[in-house]
mmCIF file of C-alpha atoms in Angstrom:
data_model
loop_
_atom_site.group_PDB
_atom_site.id
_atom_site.type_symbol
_atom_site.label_atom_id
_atom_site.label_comp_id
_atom_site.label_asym_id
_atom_site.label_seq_id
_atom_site.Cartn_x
_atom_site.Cartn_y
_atom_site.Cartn_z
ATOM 1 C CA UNK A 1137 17.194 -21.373 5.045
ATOM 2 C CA UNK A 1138 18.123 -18.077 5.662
ATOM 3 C CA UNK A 1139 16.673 -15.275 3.626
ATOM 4 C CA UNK A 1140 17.685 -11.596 3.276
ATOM 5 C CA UNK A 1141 14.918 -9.306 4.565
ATOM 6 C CA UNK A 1142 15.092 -6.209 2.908
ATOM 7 C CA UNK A 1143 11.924 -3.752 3.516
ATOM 8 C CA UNK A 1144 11.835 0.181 3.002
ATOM 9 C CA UNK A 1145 9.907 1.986 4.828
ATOM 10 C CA UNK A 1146 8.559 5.317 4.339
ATOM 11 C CA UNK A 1147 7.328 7.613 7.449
ATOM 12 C CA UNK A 1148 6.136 11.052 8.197
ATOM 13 C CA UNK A 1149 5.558 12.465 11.445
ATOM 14 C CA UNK A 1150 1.728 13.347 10.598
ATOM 15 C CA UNK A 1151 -1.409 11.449 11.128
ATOM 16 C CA UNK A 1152 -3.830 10.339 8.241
ATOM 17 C CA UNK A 1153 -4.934 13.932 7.754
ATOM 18 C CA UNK A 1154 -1.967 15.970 7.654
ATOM 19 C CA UNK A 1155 -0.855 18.557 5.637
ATOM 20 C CA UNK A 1156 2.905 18.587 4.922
ATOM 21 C CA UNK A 1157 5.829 21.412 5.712
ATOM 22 C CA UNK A 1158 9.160 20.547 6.338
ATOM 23 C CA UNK A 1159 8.778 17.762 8.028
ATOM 24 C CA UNK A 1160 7.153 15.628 5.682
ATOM 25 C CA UNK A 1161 9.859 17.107 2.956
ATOM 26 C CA UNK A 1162 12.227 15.802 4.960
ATOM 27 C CA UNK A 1163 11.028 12.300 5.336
ATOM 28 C CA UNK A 1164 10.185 12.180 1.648
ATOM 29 C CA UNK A 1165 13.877 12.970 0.968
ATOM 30 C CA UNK A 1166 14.561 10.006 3.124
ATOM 31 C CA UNK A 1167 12.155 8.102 1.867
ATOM 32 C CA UNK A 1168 13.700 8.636 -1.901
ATOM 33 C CA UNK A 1169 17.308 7.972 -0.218
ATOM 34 C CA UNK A 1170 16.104 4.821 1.152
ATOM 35 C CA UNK A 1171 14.583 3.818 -2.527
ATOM 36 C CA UNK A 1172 17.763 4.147 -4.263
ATOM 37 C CA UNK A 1173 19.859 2.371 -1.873
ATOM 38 C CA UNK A 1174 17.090 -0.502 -2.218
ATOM 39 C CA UNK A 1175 17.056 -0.629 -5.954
ATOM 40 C CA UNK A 1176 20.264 -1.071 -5.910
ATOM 41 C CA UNK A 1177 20.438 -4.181 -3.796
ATOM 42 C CA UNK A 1178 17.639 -5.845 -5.476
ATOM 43 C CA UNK A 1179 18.883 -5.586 -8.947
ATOM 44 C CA UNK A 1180 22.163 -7.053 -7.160
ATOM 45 C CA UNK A 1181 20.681 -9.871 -5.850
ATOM 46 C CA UNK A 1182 17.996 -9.959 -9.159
ATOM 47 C CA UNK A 1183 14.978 -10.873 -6.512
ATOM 48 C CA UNK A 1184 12.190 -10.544 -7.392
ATOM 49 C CA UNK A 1185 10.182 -7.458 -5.570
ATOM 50 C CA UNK A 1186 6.755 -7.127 -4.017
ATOM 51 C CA UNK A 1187 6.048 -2.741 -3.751
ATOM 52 C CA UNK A 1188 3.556 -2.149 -1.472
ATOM 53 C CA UNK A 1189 2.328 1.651 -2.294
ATOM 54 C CA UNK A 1190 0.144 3.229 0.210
ATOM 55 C CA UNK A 1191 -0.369 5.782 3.143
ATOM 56 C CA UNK A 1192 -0.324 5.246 6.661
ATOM 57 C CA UNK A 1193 -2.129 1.887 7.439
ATOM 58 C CA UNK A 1194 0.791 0.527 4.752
ATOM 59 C CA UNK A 1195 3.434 2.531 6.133
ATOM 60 C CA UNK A 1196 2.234 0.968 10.011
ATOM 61 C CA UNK A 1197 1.911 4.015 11.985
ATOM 62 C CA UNK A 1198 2.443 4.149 15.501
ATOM 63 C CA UNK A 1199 3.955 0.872 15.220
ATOM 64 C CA UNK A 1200 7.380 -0.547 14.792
ATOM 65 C CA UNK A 1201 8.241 -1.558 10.860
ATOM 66 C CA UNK A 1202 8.576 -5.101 11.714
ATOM 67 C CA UNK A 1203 5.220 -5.286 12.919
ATOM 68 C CA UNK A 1204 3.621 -3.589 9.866
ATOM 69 C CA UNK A 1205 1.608 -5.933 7.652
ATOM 70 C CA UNK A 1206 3.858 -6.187 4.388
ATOM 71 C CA UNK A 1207 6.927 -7.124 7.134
ATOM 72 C CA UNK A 1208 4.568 -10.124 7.768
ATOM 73 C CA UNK A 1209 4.408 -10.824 4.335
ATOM 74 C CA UNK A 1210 7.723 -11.043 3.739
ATOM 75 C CA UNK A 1211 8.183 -13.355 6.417
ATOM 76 C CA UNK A 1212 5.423 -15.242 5.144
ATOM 77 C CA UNK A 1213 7.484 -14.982 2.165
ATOM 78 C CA UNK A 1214 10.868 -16.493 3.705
ATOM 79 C CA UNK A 1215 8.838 -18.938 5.435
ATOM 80 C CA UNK A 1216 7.815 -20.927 2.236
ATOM 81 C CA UNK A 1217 11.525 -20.144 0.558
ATOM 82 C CA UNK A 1218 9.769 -17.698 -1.931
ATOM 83 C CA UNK A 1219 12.656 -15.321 -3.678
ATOM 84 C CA UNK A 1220 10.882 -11.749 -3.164
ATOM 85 C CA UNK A 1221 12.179 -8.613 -1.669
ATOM 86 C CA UNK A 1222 9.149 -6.684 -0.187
ATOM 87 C CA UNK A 1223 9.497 -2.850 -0.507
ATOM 88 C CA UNK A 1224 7.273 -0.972 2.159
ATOM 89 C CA UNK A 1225 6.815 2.459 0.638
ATOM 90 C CA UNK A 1226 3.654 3.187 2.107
ATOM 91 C CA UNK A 1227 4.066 7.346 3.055
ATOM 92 C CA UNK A 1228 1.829 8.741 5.911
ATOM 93 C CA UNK A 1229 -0.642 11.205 4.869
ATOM 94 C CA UNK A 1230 -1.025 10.148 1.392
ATOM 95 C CA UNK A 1231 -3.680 11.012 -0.588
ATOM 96 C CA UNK A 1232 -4.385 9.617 -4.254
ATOM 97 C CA UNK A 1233 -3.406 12.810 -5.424
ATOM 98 C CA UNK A 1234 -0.265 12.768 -4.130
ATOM 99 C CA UNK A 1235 0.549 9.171 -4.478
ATOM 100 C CA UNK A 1236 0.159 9.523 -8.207
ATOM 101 C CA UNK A 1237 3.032 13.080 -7.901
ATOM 102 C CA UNK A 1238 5.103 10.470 -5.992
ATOM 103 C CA UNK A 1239 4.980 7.446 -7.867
ATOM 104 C CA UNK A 1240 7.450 8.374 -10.636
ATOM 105 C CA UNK A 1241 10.738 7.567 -8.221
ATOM 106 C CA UNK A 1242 8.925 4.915 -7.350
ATOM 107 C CA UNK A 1243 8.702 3.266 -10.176
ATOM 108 C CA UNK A 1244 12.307 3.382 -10.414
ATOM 109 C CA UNK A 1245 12.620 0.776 -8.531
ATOM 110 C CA UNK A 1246 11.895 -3.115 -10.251
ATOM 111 C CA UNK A 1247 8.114 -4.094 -9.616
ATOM 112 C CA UNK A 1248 7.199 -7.302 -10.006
ATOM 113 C CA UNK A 1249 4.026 -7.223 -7.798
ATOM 114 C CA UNK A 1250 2.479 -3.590 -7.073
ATOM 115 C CA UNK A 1251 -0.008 -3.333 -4.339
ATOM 116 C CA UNK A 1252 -2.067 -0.565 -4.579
ATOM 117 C CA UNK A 1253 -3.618 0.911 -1.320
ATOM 118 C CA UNK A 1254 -4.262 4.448 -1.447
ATOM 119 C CA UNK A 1255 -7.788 6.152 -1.016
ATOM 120 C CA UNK A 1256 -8.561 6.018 2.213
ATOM 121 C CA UNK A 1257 -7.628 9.968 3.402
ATOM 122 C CA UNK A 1258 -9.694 10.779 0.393
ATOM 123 C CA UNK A 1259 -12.479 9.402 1.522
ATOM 124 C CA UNK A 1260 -11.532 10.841 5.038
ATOM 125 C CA UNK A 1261 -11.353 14.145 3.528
ATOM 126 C CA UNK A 1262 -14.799 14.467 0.912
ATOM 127 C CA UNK A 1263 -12.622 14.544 -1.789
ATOM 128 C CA UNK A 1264 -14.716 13.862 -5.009
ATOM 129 C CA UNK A 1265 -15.315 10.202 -5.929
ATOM 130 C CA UNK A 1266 -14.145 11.105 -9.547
ATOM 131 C CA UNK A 1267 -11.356 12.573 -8.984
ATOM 132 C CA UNK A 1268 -10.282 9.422 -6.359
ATOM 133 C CA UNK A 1269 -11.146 7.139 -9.470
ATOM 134 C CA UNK A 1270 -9.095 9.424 -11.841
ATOM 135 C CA UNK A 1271 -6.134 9.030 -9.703
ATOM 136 C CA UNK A 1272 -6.380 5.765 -9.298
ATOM 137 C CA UNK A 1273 -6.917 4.881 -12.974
ATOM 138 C CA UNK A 1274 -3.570 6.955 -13.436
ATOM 139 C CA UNK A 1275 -1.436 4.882 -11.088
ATOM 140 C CA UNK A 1276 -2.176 1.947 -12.718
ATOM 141 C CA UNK A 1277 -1.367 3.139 -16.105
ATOM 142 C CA UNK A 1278 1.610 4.610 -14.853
ATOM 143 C CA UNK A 1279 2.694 0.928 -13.442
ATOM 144 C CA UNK A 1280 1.742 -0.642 -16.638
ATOM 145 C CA UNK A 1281 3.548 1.684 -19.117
ATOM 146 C CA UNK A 1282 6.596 1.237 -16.884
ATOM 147 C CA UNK A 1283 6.367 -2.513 -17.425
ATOM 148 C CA UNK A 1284 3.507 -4.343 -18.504
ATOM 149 C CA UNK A 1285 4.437 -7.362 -16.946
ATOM 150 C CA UNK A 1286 3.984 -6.016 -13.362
ATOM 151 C CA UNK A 1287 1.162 -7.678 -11.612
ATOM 152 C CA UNK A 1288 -1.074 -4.906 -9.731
ATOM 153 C CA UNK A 1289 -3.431 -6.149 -6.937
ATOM 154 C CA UNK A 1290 -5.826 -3.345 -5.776
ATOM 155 C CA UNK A 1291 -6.789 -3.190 -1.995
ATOM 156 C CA UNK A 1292 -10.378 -2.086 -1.099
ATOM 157 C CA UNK A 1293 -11.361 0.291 1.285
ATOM 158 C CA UNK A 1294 -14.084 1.530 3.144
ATOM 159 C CA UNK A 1295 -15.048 4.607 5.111
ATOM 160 C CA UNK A 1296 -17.560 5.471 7.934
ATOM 161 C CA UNK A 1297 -20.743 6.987 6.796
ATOM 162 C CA UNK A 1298 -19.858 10.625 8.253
ATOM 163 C CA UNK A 1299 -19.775 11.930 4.830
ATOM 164 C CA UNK A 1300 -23.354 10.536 3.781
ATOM 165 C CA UNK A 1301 -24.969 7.229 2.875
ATOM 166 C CA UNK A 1302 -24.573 7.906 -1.036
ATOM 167 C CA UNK A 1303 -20.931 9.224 -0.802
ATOM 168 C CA UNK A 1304 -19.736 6.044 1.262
ATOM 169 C CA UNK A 1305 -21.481 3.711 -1.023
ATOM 170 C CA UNK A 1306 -19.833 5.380 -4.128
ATOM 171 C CA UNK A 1307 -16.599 5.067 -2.333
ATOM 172 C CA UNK A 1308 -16.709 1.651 -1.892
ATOM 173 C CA UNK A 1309 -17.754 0.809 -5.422
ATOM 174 C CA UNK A 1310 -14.917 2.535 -6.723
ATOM 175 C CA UNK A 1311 -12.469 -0.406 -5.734
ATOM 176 C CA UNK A 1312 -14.517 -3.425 -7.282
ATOM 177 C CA UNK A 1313 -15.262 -1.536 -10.570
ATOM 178 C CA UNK A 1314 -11.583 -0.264 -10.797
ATOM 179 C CA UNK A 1315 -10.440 -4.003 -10.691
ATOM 180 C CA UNK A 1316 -12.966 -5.291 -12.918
ATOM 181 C CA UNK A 1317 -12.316 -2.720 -15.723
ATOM 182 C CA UNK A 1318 -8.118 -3.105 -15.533
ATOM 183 C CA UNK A 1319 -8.547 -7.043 -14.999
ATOM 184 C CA UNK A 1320 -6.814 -6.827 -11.515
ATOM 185 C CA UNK A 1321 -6.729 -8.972 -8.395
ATOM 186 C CA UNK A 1322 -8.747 -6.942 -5.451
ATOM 187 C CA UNK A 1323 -8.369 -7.575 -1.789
ATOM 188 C CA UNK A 1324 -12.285 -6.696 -1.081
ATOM 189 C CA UNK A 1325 -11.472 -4.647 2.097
ATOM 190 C CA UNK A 1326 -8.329 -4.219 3.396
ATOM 191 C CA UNK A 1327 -9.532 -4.024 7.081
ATOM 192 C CA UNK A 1328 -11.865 -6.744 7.069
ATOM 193 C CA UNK A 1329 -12.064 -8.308 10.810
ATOM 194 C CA UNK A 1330 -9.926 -4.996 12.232
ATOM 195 C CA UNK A 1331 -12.033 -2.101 11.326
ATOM 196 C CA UNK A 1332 -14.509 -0.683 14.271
ATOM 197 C CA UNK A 1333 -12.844 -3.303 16.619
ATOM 198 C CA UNK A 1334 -11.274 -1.298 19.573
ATOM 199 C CA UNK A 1335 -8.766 -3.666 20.518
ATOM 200 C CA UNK A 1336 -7.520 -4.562 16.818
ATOM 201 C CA UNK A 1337 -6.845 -0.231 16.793
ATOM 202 C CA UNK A 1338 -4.973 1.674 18.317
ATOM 203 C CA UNK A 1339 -6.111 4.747 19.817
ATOM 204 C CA UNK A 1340 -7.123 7.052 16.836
ATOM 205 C CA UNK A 1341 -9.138 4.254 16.351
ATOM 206 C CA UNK A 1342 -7.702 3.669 12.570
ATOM 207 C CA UNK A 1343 -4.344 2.206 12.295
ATOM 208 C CA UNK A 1344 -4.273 -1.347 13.509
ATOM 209 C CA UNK A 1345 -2.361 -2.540 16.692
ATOM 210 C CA UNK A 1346 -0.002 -5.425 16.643
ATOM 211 C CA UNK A 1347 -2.921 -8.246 16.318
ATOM 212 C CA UNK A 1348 -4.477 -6.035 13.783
ATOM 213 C CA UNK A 1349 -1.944 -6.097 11.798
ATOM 214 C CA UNK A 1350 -1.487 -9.788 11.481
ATOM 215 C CA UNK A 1351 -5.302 -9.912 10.346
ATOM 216 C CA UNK A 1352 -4.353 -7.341 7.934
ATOM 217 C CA UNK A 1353 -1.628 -9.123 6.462
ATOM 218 C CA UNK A 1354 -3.808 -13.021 6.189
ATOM 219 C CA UNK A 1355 -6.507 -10.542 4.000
ATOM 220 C CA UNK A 1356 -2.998 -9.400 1.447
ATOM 221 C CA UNK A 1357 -2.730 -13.174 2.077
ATOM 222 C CA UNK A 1358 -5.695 -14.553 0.895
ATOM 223 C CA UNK A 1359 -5.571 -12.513 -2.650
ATOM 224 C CA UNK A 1360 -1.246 -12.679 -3.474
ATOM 225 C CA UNK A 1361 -0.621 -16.057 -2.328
ATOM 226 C CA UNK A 1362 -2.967 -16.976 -5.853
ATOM 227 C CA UNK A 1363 -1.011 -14.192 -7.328
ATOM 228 C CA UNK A 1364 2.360 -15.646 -7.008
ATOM 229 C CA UNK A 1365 0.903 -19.055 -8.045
ATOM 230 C CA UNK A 1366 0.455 -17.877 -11.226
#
């Protein structure tokens, strides 16, 4: 059966730690093109859509967009003859900070399912737990008050231990708690099996290859496939 596949994807030309200029305007201003023109054909075609909202191990960096992990989903997606449009707008770069000053136009586009994966430049970049939580906290309102029906699932992440033993534990506590207190699904750790494995990265040694990809996408897997069962 065949099965529109209609993804979005949303690039910069900076690595995990950049720090915008015209450039990254410019791709944003694609990006929010690219939105539009999607929102459009999914109210059209009244599928049902799957947002996936993160930075660049969402967006698949260094990689093409097919072999990014929600493009996997959604051909895991066509495979079983499941009616959902998934919307890559995962943005290179982003921080919670500016995920939350993005998400309005975001939001303008239907959201059945909203997978949240933001935090990890954060962590990258000693910003302070709170104000990662406080971010976080926000986006999730922000989805809710837009529609309450719309399903969030919450990806985990972890960090190496360059910024101290007690900050890097705090970090990683932030994702559990989060999901407990707003009665979310979590996917436990996002990288699980691909972090700190050379050949699952690429060279930076963060954003995964081809074959880490497809491990990333059976760990979305293993949390939304019980999420659309519902």
């Amino acid at each position: 059966m065949h099965t529109l596949l209609k993804l979005c994807y949303f690039f910069s030309l900076l690595l995990l730690l950049s720090c915008g200029g015209k450039s990254t305007q410019k791709s944003e201003d694609a990006a929010t093109e690219s939105a539009d023109t999607s929102t459009e054909e999914i109210n059209k075609k009244d599928n049902k859509a799957i947002i996936f909202f993160g930075d660049s191990l969402t967006a698949g960096l260094g990689l093409d967009p097919q072999e990014a992990f929600p493009a996997l989903i959604q051909g895991t997606l066509d495979s079983l003859g499941m009616d959902y449009t998934v919307i890559n707008s995962g943005l290179s770069g982003e921080t919670t900070a500016s995920g939350r000053n993005r998400l309005d136009w975001v939001l303008n586009q239907k959201a059945d399912i909203f997978i949240l994966e933001l935090g990890a430049n954060d962590g990258l970049r000693g910003i302070p737990l709170e104000e990662t939580r406080t971010n976080l906290q926000a986006i999730i309102d922000a989805v809710l008050e837009k529609n309450p029906n719309t399903q969030i699932v919450l990806a985990g992440m972890q960090i190496p231990p360059n910024m101290g033993q007690d900050y890097t534990s705090e970090f990683r506590k932030i994702f559990p708690e989060l999901a407990e207190k707003n009665t979310l699904p979590l996917i436990p750790f996002l990288l699980e099996g691909v972090a700190g494995n050379p050949e699952l990265n690429q060279e930076d040694g963060i954003h995964p290859t081809v074959e880490g990809q497809k491990i990333v996408a059976d760990n979305v897997w293993a949390v939304l496939e019980g999420v659309l069962q519902q």
